[in-house]
C-alpha positions as a printed NumPy array, in Angstrom:
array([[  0.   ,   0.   ,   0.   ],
       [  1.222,   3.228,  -0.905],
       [  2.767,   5.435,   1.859],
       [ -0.466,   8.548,   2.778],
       [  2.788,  10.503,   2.838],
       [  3.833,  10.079,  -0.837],
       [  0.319,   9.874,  -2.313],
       [ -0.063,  13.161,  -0.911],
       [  3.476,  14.701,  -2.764],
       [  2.234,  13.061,  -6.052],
       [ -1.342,  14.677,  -5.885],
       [  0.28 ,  18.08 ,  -4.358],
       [  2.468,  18.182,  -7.384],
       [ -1.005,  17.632, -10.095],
       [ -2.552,  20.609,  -8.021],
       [  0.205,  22.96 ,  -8.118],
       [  0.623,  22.087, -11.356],
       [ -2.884,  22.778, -12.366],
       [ -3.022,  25.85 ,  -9.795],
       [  0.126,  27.347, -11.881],
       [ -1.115,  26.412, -15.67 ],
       [ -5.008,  27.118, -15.169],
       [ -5.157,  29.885, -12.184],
       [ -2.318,  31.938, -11.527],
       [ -2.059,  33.502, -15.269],
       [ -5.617,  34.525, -14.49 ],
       [ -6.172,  35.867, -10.978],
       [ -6.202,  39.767, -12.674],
       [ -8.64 ,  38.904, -14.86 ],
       [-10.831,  36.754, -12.228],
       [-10.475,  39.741,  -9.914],
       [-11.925,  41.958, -12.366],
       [-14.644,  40.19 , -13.423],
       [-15.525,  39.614,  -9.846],
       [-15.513,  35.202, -10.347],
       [-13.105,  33.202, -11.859],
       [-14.267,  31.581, -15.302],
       [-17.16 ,  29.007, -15.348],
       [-15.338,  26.551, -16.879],
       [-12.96 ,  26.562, -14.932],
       [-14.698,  24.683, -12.524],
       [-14.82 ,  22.085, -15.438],
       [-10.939,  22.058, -15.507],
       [-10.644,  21.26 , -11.865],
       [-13.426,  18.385, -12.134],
       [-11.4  ,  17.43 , -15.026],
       [ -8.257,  17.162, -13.329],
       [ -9.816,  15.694,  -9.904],
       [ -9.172,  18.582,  -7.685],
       [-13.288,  18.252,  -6.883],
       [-14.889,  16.556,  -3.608],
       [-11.266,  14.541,  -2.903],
       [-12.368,  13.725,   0.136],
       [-15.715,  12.542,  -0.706],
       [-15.508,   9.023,  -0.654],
       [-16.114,   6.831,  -4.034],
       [-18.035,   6.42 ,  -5.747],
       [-19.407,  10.725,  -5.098],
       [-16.439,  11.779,  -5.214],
       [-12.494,  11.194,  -5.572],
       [-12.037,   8.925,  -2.485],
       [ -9.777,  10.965,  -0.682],
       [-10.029,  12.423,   2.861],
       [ -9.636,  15.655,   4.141],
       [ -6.286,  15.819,   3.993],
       [ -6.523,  15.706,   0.064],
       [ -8.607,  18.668,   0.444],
       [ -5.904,  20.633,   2.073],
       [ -3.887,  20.221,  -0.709],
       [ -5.776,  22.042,  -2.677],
       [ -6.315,  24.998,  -0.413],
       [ -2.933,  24.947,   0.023],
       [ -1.556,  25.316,  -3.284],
       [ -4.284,  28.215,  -4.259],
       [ -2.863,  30.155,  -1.226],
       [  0.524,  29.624,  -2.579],
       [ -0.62 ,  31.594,  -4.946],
       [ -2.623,  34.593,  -2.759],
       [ -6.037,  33.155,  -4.954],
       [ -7.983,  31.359,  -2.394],
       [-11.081,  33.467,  -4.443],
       [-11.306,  30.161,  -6.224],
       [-13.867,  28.867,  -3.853],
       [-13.16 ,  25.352,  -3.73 ],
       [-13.187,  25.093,  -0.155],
       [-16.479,  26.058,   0.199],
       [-17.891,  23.796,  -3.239],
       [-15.914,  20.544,  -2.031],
       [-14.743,  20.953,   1.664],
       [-18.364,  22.332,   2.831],
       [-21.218,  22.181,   0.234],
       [-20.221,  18.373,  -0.633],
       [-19.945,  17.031,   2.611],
       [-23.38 ,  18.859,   3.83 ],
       [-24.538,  15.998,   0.706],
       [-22.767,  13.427,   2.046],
       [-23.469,  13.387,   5.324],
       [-26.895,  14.034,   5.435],
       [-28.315,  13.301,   2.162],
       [-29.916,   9.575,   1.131],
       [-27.787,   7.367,  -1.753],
       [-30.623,   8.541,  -3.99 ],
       [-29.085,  12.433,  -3.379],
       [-25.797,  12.013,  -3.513],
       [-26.21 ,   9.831,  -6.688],
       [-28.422,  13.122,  -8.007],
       [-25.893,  15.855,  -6.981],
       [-22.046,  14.415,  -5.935],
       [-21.052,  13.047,  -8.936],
       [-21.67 ,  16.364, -11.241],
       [-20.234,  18.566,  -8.524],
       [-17.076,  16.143,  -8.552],
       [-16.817,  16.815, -12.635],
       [-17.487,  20.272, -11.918],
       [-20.759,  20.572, -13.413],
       [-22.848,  21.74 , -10.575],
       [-21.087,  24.281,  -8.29 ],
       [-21.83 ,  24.452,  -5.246],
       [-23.394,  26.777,  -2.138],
       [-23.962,  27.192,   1.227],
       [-26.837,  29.999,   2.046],
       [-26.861,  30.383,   5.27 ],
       [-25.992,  34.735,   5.821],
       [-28.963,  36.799,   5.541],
       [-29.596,  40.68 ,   5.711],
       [-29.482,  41.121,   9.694],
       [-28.76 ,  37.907,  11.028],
       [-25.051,  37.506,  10.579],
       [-23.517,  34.962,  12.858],
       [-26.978,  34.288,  14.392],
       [-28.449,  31.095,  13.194],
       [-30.729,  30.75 ,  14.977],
       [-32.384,  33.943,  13.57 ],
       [-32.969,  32.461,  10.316],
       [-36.092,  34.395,   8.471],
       [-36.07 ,  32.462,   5.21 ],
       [-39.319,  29.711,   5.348],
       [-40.232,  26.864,   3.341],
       [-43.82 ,  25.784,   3.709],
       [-45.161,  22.285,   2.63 ],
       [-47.626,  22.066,  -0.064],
       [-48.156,  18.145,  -0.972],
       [-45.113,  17.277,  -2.05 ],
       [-43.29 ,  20.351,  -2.669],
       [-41.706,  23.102,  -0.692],
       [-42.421,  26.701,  -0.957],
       [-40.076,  28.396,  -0.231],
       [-39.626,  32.702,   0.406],
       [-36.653,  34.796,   1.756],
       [-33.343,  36.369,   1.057],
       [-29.728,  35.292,   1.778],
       [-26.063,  37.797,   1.296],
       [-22.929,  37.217,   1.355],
       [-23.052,  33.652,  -0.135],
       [-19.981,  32.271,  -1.915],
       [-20.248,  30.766,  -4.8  ],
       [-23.511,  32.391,  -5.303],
       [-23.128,  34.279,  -8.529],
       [-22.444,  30.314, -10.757],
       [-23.655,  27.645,  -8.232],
       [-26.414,  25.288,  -9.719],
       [-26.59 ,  23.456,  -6.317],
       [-27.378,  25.578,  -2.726],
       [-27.576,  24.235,   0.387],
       [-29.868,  26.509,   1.731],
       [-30.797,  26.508,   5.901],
       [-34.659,  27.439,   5.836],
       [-37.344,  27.559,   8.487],
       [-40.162,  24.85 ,   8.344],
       [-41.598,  25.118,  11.262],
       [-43.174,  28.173,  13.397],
       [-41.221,  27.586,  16.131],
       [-38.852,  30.329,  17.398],
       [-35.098,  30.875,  17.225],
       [-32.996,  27.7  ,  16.511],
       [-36.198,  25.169,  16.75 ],
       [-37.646,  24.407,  13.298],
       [-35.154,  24.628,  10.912],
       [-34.213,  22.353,   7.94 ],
       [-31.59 ,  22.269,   5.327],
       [-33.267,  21.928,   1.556],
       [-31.309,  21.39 ,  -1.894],
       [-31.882,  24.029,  -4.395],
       [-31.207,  23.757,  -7.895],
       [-31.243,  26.8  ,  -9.42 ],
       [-31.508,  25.592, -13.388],
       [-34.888,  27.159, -14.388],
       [-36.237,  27.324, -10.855],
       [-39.464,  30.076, -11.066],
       [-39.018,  32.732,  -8.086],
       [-35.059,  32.286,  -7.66 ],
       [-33.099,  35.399,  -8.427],
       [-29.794,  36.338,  -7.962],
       [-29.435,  39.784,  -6.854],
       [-25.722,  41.649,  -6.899],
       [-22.356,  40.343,  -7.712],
       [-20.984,  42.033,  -4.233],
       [-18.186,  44.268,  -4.245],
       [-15.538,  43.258,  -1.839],
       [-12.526,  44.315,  -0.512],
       [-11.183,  40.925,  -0.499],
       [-11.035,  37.983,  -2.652],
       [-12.659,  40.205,  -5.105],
       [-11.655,  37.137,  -7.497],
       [-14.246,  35.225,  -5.873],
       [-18.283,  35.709,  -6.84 ],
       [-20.335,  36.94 ,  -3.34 ],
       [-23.772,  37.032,  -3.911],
       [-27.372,  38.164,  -2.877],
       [-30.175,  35.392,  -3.605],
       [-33.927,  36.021,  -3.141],
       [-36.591,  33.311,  -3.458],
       [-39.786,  34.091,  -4.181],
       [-42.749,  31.407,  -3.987],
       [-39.905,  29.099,  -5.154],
       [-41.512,  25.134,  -5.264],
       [-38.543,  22.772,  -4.495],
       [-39.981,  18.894,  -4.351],
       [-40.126,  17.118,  -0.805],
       [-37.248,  14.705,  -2.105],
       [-34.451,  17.998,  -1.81 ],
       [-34.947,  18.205,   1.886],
       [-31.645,  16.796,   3.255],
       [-31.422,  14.928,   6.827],
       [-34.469,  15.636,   8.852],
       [-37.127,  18.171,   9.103],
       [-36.26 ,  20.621,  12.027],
       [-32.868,  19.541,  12.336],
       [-31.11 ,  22.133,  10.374],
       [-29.059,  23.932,  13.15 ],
       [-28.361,  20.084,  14.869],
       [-26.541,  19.56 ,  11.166],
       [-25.317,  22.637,  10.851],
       [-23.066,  22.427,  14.069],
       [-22.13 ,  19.175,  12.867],
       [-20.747,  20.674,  10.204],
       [-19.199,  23.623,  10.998],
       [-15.986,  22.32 ,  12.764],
       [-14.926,  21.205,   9.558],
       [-15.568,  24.788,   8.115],
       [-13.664,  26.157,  10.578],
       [-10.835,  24.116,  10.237],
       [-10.694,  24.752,   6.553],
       [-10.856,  28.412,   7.614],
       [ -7.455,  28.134,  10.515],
       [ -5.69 ,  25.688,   7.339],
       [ -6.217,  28.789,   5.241],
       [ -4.543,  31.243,   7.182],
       [ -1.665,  29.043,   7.931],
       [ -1.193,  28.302,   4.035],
       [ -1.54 ,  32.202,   3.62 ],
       [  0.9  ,  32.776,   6.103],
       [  3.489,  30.543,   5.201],
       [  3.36 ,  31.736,   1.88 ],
       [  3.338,  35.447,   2.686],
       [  6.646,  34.562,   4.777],
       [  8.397,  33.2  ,   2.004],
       [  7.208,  35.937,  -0.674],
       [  8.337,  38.429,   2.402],
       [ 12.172,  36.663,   2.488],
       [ 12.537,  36.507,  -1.049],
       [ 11.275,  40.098,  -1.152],
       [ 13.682,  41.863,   1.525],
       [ 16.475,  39.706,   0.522],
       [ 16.397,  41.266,  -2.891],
       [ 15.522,  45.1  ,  -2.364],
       [ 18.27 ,  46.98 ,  -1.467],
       [ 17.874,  50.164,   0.69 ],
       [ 20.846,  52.492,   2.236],
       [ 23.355,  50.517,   0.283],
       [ 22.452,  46.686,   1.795],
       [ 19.833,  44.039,   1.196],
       [ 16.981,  45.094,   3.474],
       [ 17.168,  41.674,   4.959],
       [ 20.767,  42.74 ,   6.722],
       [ 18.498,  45.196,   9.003],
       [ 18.439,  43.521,  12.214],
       [ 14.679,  44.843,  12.238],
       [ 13.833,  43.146,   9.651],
       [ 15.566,  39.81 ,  10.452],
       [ 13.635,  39.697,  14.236],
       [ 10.146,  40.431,  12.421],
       [ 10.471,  37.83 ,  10.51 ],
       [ 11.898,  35.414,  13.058],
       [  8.911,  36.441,  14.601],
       [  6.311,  35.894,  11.797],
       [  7.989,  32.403,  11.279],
       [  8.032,  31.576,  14.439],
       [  4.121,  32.203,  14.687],
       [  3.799,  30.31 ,  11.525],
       [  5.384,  27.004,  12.246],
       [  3.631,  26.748,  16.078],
       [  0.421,  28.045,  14.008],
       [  1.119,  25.048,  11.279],
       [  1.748,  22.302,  14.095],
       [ -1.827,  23.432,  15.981],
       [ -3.521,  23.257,  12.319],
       [ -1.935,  19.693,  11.437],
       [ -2.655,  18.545,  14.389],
       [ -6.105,  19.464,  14.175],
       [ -6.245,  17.997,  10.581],
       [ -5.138,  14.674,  11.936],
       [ -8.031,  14.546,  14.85 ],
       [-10.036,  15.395,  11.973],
       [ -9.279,  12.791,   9.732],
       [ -9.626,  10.354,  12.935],
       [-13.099,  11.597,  13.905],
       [-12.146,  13.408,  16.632],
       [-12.069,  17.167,  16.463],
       [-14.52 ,  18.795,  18.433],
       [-16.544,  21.829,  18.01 ],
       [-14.184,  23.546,  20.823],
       [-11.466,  22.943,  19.656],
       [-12.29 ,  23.893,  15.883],
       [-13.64 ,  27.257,  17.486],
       [ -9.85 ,  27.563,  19.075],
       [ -8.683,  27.058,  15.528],
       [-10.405,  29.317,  13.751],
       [-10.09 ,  32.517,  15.916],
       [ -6.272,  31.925,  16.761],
       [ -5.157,  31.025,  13.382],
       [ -7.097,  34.212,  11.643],
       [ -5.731,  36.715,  13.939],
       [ -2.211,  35.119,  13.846],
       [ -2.906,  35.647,   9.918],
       [ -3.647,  39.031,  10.274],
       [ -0.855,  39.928,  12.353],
       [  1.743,  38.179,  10.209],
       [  0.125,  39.863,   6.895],
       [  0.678,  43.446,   8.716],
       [  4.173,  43.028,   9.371],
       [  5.303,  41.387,   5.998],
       [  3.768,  43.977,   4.148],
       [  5.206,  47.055,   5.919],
       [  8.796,  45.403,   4.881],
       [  7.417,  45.751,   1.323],
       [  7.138,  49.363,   2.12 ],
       [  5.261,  51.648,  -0.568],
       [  5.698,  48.683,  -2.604],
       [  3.34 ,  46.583,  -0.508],
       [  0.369,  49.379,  -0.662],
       [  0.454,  48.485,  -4.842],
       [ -2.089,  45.633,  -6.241],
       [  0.333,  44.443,  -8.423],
       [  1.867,  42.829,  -5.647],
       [  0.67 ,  39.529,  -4.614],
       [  1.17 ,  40.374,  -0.699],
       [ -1.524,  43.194,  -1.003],
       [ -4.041,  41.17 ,  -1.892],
       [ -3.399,  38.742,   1.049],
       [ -3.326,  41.305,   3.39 ],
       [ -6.476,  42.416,   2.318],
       [ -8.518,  38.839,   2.405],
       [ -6.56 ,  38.378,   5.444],
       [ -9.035,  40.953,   6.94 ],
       [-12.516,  38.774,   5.797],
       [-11.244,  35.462,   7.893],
       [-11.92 ,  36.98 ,  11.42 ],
       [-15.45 ,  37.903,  10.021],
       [-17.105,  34.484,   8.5  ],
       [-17.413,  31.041,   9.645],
       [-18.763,  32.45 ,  12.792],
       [-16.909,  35.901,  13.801],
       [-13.601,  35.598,  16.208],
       [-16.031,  36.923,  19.418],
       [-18.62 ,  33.998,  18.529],
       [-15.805,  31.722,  18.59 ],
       [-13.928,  32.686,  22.164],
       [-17.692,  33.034,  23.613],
       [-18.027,  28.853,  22.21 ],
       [-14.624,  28.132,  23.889],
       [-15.609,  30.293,  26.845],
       [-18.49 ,  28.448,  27.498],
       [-16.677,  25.132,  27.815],
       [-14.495,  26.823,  30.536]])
């Protein structure tokens, strides 16, 4: 049996190889067209970067640590806009989890090829973080749900043909009564999809407003059971907030390295920048945060893969990690000097996501009330 170590290199090399050919000679034009190409979701099917931790026969077979890969290799390249994560390491697994054989035959397989993208609609206008404060209904008529509200800020939800959407079904207040439902958005009557959000982050990657408006959505898309949603949903979300802490650890080990290469070159009162003392102890420092930030993330990846991460923990994760990132971001780019303040340069643009990773998932307050509460 092959060594999990080496299958890994050999599928890290196809991904940065595919992540250098297809993406990176792009990410301008993705960032000004506010999404990265449709097809380009067909390329990545193509080349099995989809659902690799989906198990076969949905989706490549892998586990989650094939998924990291992939995040990894797009934030070598500042471009985690290309919203993978979200399509494979949180839409998919919402499918697989929950859903019967019947759904995942309907849905996995053509997200895996990259012909359904995926999204999770959660966010709406004045609930944030709150769940439990979930306006959007779906009301049961026969066999089909009706289904009326508005969701922001989804990812993915300017091209997906698959949502995930977290609905109320039942009249019962805050976190009671809700249900997850399968949307697909081919030719549905009442969906909309309202602005292509401006950002300033990850402007590469399409944020959208969705409104649904007497939408009918048969009985058979209603995944796990009715009035479980925010039970699933919790589930759930350790993984997204791991992929969230593995994110700013790939982001900050590459924004390390870009920083080295960067002060080692540019010369200022006659020496290499990097001969500053000053500039040697900030990035002793930013490495040093990086590598104890990469062994908490890989370690967390590992209880993962095992079944074991809990919802704590995860919460630990995602706060620490994010405002580690953020830190790390400030001080690399003030050794880029005016230089760093241009778009041109790949560092801006990860200091400038680096900003949205405290915010979703759950803010970083949510998250250090969860782990308060287990005090």
């Amino acid at each position: 049996m092959q060594d999990i170590a080496e299958e890994l290199e050999i599928f890290r090399r196809s991904v940065a190889h595919f992540v250098d050919a297809e993406v990176s000679p792009h990410r301008e034009r993705f960032r000004k067209q506010k999404c990265v190409d449709r097809d380009l979701w067909n390329k990545a099917g193509e080349a099995g970067l989809l659902l690799t931790g989906i198990p076969d026969p949905w989706g490549i077979g892998g586990d989650f640590r094939h998924e990291a890969v992939v995040m990894e290799e797009l934030c070598r390249i500042g471009f985690g806009d290309f919203a993978i994560s979200m399509h494979s390491g949180i839409v998919a697994p919402y499918i697989y989890h929950l859903g019967t054989d019947e759904q995942r035959d309907r849905w996995l397989p053509a997200m895996a090829r990259g012909e359904r993208v995926g999204a999770l609609a959660m966010s709406e206008p004045g609930t944030g973080s709150d769940l439990r404060a979930i306006r959007t209904t779906a009301v049961l008529e026969g066999d089909t749900w009706v289904i009326n509200g508005a969701k922001t800020f989804i990812t993915n939800g300017h091209l997906a043909d698959t949502i995930v959407l977290a609905c109320r079904t039942d009249p019962i207040e805050r976190g009671k009564g809700l249900s997850l439902i399968v949307v697909d958005t081919q030719g549905l009557d009442g969906f909309r999809r309202g602005r292509n959000l401006e950002k300033i982050g990850f402007a590469g990657s399409d944020t959208a407003e969705l409104f649904f408006e007497d939408c009918r959505v048969p009985l058979g898309n209603l995944l796990g059971e009715r009035g479980q949603g925010f039970a699933a949903m919790s589930q759930q979300l350790p993984q997204e907030r791991l992929i969230i802490g593995l994110q700013a650890v790939a982001s900050m080990e590459a924004a390390v390295a870009l920083t080295v290469d960067y002060t080692k070159e540019r010369r200022a009162f006659g020496q290499p920048l990097f001969d500053f003392q000053n500039t040697r102890f900030k990035l002793a420092e930013a490495k040093t945060e990086t590598v104890a930030a990469r062994a908490f993330v890989d370690s967390c990846i590992a209880r993962h893969v095992e079944g074991h991460l809990d919802a704590t923990t995860a919460a630990m994760i995602k706060w620490w990690t994010t405002q580690k990132q953020g830190e790390v971001m400030d001080e690399c780019l003030q050794l880029f000097g005016g230089y760093g303040y241009m778009a041109e340069y790949p560092i801006s643009h990860m200091w400038t996501d680096a900003r949205l990773q405290k915010i979703y998932g759950g803010t970083n307050e949510i998250m250090k009330e969860l782990v308060g509460r287990s005090l």
